[in-house]
XYZ file of C-alpha atoms in Angstrom:
123
model
C 1.560 -26.860 0.412
C 0.198 -24.505 3.020
C 1.380 -24.937 6.531
C -0.936 -23.954 9.328
C 0.449 -20.757 10.875
C 2.014 -21.236 14.257
C 0.473 -19.564 17.277
C 3.108 -16.822 17.126
C 2.208 -15.950 13.515
C -1.503 -15.789 14.358
C -0.733 -13.840 17.516
C 0.848 -11.073 15.452
C -2.383 -10.424 13.579
C -4.438 -10.735 16.731
C -2.203 -8.206 18.499
C -2.371 -5.837 15.503
C -6.159 -6.146 15.500
C -6.334 -5.424 19.234
C -4.045 -2.406 18.907
C -6.054 -1.033 15.986
C -9.224 -1.202 18.060
C -7.524 0.513 21.010
C -6.567 3.413 18.743
C -10.074 3.471 17.256
C -11.511 3.752 20.777
C -9.390 6.886 21.296
C -10.696 8.362 18.045
C -14.249 7.592 19.194
C -13.685 9.561 22.390
C -12.558 12.568 20.349
C -15.452 12.196 17.884
C -17.915 12.026 20.756
C -16.539 15.238 22.240
C -16.319 17.111 18.926
C -19.305 15.714 16.999
C -21.490 14.398 19.795
C -21.369 10.974 18.081
C -18.911 8.531 16.579
C -18.328 8.005 12.886
C -20.804 5.861 11.006
C -19.770 2.811 9.002
C -20.001 4.762 5.700
C -17.795 7.519 7.159
C -15.241 4.935 8.218
C -15.321 3.357 4.756
C -14.812 6.756 3.149
C -11.821 7.427 5.405
C -10.308 4.123 4.310
C -10.865 4.732 0.602
C -9.380 8.215 0.899
C -6.203 6.869 2.478
C -6.024 3.923 0.052
C -6.305 6.310 -2.905
C -3.494 8.413 -1.481
C -1.308 5.291 -1.423
C -1.701 5.252 -5.200
C -0.340 8.776 -5.456
C 2.512 7.903 -3.124
C 3.425 4.934 -5.318
C 3.540 7.331 -8.273
C 5.723 9.652 -6.202
C 8.032 6.744 -5.343
C 8.329 6.080 -9.087
C 9.026 9.785 -9.638
C 5.939 10.344 -11.790
C 4.039 12.392 -9.209
C 5.460 15.072 -6.984
C 4.669 15.426 -3.296
C 6.152 17.493 -0.522
C 7.992 15.575 2.145
C 9.574 12.162 2.537
C 7.862 9.730 0.157
C 9.164 6.628 1.925
C 8.006 7.851 5.326
C 4.583 8.802 3.927
C 4.222 5.396 2.255
C 5.056 3.594 5.497
C 2.543 5.753 7.355
C -0.305 5.428 4.838
C 0.155 1.684 4.288
C 0.068 1.151 8.059
C -2.961 3.416 8.303
C -4.740 1.412 5.593
C -4.075 -1.769 7.556
C -5.527 -0.044 10.610
C -8.664 0.868 8.630
C -9.066 -2.768 7.545
C -9.066 -3.923 11.161
C -11.497 -1.160 12.156
C -13.895 -1.904 9.304
C -13.688 -5.638 9.939
C -14.603 -5.059 13.570
C -17.619 -2.927 12.651
C -18.733 -5.571 10.138
C -18.203 -8.488 12.568
C -15.425 -10.032 10.479
C -12.700 -11.906 12.370
C -9.837 -10.436 10.352
C -7.037 -12.747 11.559
C -9.187 -15.781 10.720
C -10.382 -14.314 7.426
C -6.817 -13.490 6.407
C -5.573 -16.984 7.218
C -8.438 -18.662 5.358
C -8.067 -16.366 2.339
C -4.295 -16.867 2.073
C -4.779 -20.640 2.349
C -7.387 -20.603 -0.437
C -5.311 -18.358 -2.706
C -2.085 -20.247 -1.983
C -3.709 -23.604 -2.689
C -5.159 -22.316 -5.963
C -1.824 -20.882 -7.052
C -0.062 -24.125 -6.166
C -2.536 -26.110 -8.313
C -1.948 -23.643 -11.174
C 1.834 -23.984 -10.852
C 1.618 -27.768 -10.800
C -0.525 -27.736 -13.966
C 1.870 -25.470 -15.863
C 4.757 -26.786 -17.892
C 8.081 -26.173 -16.182
C 9.887 -23.461 -17.916
C-alpha cells in the first residue's frame, strides 16, 4: 500500500528541517546576547506547548466559538507553521531524525489503517 517517498518528497522535509535549525541558530544568538545563555530543552518544550495550545484557541476562533483580534486564518497559518518549526527544533535537541521518523511513522500508521480497512466489511 505504502509507496516509498521519492527523493523530492524526502527532500522537502529535510529542507524544512534545515531551515528550522537555521532560524533556531538566530534565536540562540539573541538568547546568548540577552540571557547570556540559550534556552534549555524544558524551555523549548514549554514554548512549543504554549504555541500548540494557542492553535486550539485559533481553531475555536475559526469555528466562531472564541473571539480573537486580527485575522484568524493568518494567525492559524503562522501558529501551525511555528508548531512545525518547534517539532524540528525539539527533534534536533533530542537527536531524533525527524524526516526519517515521520516517514517511518506514516508507513506504520498507513499500513495499520490499510489492514483495518481490508478487514472491515465494505459499506
